[in-house]
Coordinates of C-alpha atoms in Angstrom, one line a residue:
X15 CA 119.1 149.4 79.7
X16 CA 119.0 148.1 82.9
X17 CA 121.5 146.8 85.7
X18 CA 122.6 143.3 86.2
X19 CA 123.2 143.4 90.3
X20 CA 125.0 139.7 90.9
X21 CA 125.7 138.4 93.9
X22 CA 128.6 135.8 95.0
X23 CA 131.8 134.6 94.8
X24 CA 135.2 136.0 93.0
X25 CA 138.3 133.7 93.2
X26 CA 141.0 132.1 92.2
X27 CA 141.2 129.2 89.7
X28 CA 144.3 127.2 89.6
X29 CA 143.9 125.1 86.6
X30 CA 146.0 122.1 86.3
X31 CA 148.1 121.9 83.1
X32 CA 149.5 118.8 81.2
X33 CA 147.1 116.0 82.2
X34 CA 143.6 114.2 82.5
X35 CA 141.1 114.7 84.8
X36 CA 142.9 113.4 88.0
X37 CA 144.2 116.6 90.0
X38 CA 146.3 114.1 92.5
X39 CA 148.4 114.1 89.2
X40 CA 148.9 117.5 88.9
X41 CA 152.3 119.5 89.0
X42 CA 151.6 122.5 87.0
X43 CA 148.8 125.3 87.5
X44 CA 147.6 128.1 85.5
X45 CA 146.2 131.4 88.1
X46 CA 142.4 132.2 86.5
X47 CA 139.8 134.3 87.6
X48 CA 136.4 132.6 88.3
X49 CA 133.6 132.3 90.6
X50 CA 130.1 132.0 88.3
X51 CA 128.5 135.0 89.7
X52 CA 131.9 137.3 88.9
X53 CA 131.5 134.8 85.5
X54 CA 128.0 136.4 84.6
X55 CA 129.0 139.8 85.6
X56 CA 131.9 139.7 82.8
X57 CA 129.8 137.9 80.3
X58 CA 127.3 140.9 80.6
X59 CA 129.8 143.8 80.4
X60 CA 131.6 141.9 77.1
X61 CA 128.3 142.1 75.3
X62 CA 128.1 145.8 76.4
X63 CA 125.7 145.9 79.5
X64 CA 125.6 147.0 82.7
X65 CA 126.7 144.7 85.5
X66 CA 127.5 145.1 89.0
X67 CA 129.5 142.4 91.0
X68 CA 128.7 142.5 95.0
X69 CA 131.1 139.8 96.7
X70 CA 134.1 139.9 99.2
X71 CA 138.0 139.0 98.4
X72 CA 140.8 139.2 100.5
X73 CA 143.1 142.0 101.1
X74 CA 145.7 140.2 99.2
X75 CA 147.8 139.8 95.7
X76 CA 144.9 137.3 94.6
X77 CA 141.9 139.5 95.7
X78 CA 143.5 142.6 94.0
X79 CA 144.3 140.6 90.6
X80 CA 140.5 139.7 90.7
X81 CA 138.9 143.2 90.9
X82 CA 141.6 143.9 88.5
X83 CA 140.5 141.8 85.8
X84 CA 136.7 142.8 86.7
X85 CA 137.6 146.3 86.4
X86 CA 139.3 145.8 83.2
X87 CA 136.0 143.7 81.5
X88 CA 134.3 146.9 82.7
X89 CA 132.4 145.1 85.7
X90 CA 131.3 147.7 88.3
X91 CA 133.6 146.5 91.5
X92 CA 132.4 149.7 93.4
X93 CA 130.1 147.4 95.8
X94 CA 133.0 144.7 96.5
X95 CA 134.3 144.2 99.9
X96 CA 137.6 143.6 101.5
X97 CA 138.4 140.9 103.9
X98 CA 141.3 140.1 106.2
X99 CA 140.7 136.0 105.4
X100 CA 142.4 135.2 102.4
X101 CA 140.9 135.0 99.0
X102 CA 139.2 131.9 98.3
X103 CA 141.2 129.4 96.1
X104 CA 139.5 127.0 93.7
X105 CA 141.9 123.8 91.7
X106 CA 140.6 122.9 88.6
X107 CA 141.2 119.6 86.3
X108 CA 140.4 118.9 83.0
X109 CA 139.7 116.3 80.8
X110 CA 140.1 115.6 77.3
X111 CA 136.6 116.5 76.7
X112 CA 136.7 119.6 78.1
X113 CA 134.9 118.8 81.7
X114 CA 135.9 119.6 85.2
X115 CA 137.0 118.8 88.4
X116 CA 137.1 120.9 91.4
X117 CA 138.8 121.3 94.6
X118 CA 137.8 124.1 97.1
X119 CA 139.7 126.1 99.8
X120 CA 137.3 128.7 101.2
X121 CA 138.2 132.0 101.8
X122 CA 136.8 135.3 102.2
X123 CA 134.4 135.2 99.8
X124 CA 131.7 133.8 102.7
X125 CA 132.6 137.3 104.9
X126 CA 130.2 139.3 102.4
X127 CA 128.0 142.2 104.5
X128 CA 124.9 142.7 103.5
X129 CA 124.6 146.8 102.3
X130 CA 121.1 148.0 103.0
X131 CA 122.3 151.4 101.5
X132 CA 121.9 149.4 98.1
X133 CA 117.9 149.3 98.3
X134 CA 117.4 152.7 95.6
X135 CA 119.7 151.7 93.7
X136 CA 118.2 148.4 93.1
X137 CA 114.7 148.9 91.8
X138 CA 113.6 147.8 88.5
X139 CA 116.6 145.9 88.1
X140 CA 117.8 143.0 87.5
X141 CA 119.0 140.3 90.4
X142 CA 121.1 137.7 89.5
X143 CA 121.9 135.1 92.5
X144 CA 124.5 132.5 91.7
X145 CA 124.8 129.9 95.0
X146 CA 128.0 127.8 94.4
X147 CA 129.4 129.1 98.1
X148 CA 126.5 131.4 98.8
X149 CA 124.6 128.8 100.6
X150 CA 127.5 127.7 102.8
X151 CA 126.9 129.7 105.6
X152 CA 128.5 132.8 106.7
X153 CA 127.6 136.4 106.3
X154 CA 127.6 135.7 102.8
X155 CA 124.3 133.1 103.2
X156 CA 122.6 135.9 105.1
X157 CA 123.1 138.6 102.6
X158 CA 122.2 136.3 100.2
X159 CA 118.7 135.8 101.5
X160 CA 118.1 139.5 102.4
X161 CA 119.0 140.6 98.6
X162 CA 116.5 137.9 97.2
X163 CA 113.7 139.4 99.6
X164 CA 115.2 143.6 98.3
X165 CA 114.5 142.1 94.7
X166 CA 111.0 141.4 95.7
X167 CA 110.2 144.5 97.4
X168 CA 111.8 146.5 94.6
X169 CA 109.7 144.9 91.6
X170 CA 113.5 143.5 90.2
X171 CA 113.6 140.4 87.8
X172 CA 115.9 137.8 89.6
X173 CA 117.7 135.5 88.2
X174 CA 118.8 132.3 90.2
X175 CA 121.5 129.7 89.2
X176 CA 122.0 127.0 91.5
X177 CA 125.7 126.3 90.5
X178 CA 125.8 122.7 92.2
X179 CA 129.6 121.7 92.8
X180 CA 129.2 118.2 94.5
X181 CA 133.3 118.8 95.7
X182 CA 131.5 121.5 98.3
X183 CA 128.6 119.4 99.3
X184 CA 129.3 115.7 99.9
X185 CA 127.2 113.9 102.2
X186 CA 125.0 117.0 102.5
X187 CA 123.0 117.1 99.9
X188 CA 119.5 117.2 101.4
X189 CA 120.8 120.8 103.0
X190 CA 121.2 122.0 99.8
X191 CA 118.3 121.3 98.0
X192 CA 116.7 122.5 101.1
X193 CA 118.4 126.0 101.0
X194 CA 117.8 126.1 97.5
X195 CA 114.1 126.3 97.2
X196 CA 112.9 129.7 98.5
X197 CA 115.2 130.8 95.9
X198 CA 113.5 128.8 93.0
X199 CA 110.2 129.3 94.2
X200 CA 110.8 133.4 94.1
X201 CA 113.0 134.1 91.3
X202 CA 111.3 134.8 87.6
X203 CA 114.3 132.8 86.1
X204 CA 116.1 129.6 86.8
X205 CA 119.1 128.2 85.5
X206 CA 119.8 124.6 85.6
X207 CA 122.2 122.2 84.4
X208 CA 120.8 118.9 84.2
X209 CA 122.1 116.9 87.2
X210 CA 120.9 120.3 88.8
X211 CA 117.5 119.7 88.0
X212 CA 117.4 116.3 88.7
X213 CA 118.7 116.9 91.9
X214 CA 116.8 119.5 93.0
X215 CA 113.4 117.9 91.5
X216 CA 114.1 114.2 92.5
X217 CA 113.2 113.3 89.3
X218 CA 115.0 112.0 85.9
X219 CA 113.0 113.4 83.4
X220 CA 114.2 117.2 82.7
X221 CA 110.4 117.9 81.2
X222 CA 108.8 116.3 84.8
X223 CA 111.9 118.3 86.7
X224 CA 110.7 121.7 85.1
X225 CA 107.1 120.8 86.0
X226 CA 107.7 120.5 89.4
X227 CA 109.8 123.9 89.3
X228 CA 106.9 125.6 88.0
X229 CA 104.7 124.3 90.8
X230 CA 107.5 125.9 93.0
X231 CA 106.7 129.8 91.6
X232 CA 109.4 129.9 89.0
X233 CA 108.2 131.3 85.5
X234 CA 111.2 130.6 83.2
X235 CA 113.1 127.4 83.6
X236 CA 116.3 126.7 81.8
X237 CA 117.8 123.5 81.5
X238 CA 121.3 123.3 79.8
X239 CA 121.8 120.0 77.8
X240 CA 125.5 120.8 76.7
X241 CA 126.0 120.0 72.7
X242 CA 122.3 118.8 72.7
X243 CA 121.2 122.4 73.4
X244 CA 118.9 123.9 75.8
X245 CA 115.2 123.1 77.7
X246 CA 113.6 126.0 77.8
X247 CA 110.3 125.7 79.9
X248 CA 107.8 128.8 80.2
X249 CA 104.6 128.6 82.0
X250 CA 104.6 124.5 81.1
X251 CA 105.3 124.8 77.3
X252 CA 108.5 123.8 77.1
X253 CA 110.7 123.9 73.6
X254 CA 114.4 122.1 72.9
X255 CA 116.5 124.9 71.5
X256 CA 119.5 123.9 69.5
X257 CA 123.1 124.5 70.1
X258 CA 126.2 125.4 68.0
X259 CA 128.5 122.8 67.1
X260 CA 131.6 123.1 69.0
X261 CA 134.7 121.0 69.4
X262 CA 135.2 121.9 73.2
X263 CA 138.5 122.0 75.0
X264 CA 137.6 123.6 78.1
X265 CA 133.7 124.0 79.5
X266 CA 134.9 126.2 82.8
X267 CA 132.1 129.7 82.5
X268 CA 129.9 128.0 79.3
X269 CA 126.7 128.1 82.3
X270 CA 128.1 131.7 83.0
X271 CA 128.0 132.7 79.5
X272 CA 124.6 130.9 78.7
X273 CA 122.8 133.1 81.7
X274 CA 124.9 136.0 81.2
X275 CA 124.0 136.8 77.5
X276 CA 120.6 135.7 78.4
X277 CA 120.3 138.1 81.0
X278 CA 122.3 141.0 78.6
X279 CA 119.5 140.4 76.6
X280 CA 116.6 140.9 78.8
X281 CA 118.3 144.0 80.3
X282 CA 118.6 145.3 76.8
X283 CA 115.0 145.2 76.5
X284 CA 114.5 147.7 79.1
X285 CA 110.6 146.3 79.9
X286 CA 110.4 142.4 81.7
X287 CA 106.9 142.0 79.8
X288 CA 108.0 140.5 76.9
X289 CA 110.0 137.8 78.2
X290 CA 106.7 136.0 80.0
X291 CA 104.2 136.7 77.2
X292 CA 106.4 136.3 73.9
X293 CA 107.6 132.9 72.9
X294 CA 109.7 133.2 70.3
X295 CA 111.4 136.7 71.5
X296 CA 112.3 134.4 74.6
X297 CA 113.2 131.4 72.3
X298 CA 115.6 133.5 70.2
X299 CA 117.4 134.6 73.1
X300 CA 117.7 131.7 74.4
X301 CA 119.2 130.2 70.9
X302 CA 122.2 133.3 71.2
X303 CA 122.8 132.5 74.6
X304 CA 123.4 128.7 73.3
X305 CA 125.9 130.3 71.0
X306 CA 127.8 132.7 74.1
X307 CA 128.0 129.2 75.8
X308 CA 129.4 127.2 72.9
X309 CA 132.2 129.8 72.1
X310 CA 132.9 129.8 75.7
X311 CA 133.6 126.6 75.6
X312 CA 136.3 126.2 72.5
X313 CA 138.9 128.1 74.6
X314 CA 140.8 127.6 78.2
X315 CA 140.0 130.1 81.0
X316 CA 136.5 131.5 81.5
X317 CA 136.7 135.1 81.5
X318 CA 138.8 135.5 78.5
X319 CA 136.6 132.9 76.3
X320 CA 133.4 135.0 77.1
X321 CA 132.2 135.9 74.0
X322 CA 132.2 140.0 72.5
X323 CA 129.3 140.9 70.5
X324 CA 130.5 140.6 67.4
X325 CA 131.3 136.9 67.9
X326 CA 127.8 136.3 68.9
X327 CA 127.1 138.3 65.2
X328 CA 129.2 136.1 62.9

């Protein structure tokens, strides 16, 4: 089996309890650990693989509680960092339909050093780069790029997910889709949900969006549709697969889930090949990813919704 290195952002959730979608409203908040790439991490280990988180929290109570919970989905925190800055915060609304809103206080999660000790270790692996904060500047941007370029030189499959929060870039959004694509162009599998992929394309249709990632460089394509299912696109022929009917209360980590069991799987298979020359294998994996995602979904709090795999088996 192989490793799942992923690279980002651990923090603190404060969901707001006891109304809509309007956090102004808010008086009541519920301490969760998120960040997507700490998210995928988890979502790996549950189904029994190997992951690796690589990210920076603050010497505090909150940074503590986060490698704490890691630790105890049996994450590997050995390659987390420390910082003096507090840990970064996140405020998270709900509404009835399960959908978010977020509020961001940035912390230390930016102050991530690259390691170039980490080179051995990481060949023949598996990359997964998840860019909610990463592309915000900081030591954490620059890391960020020199991984991607380790994963090339070390023949690693890389995984990118975009992870788009409109709360962190408003009025910048040109910079973002600009920092975005050497990451597209490079990676053998991308991630998107669809107001990602339209954003990042410039165009409305997902099918003309994944067309125009595949002229980028990027092999696989994935384009979450929520209850609809997923877009899977793989060297332009592209397939709708199905998801599992769900009543959902809370859709915080469903994206997570969806590229973590995806990537559980294709560490599982202990060869890349398969996953660019076999349609259906890919396609099947892709339908029990839909089904980590819809679990996710049908209770509160990311982390403890992830799916075991057992769930995925009934």
């Amino acid at each position: 089996m192989k490793k799942v290195f992923c690279v980002g952002e651990l923090l603190i959730d404060f969901v707001a309890e006891k109304q809509g979608s309007d956090l102004s409203k808010a008086t009541e908040f519920t301490k969760k650990a998120g960040g997507a790439p700490a998210n995928v991490a988890c979502a790996i280990s549950k189904l029994g693989g190997k992951s690796i988180f690589i990210g920076c929290v603050g010497d505090d109570p909150f940074g503590r509680f986060l490698l704490d919970v890691l630790k105890a989905e049996g994450v590997d925190i050995s390659l987390a960092q420390l910082s003096k800055t507090f840990t970064t915060l996140a405020f998270v609304s709900l509404a009835e339909d399960g959908e978010r809103d977020f509020v961001f206080s940035r912390g230390a999660d930016k102050e991530l050093e690259y390691d170039p000790t980490l080179r051995k270790s990481l060949k023949d692996n598996i990359l997964h780069l998840g860019a909610a904060t990463a592309l915000l500047g900081g030591s954490l941007e620059k890391a960020y790029g020199k991984y991607l370029f380790d994963g090339l030189t070390k023949d690693m499959f890389i995984s990118f997910d975009p992870n788009f929060r409109s709360d962190l870039w408003k009025e910048n959004e040109e910079q973002f889709i600009k920092k975005c694509m050497p990451f597209i162009e490079k990676s053998h599998l991308c991630k998107f949900s669809l107001e990602e992929a339209q954003l990042l394309s410039e165009k409305n249709d997902s099918n003309a969006a994944c067309d125009f990632f595949h002229r980028m460089g990027a092999k696989i394509i994935t384009v979450t549709l929520g209850e609809e299912g997923t877009l899977l696109s793989v060297n332009g022929s592209k397939k709708m697969i199905p998801s599992m009917p769900v009543n959902p209360v809370d859709t915080t980590g469903a994206g997570d889930a969806f590229i973590g069991c995806l990537l559980y799987q294709i560490s599982d298979l202990g060869n890349f090949a398969p996953v660019f020359k076999d349609h259906d294998l890919l396609e099947n994996m892709v339908a029990m990813a839909n089904k980590a995602g819809a679990i996710t979904t049908t209770n509160y709090g990311a982390i403890p919704s992830l799916p075991t795999k057992d769930q995925l088996k009934d």
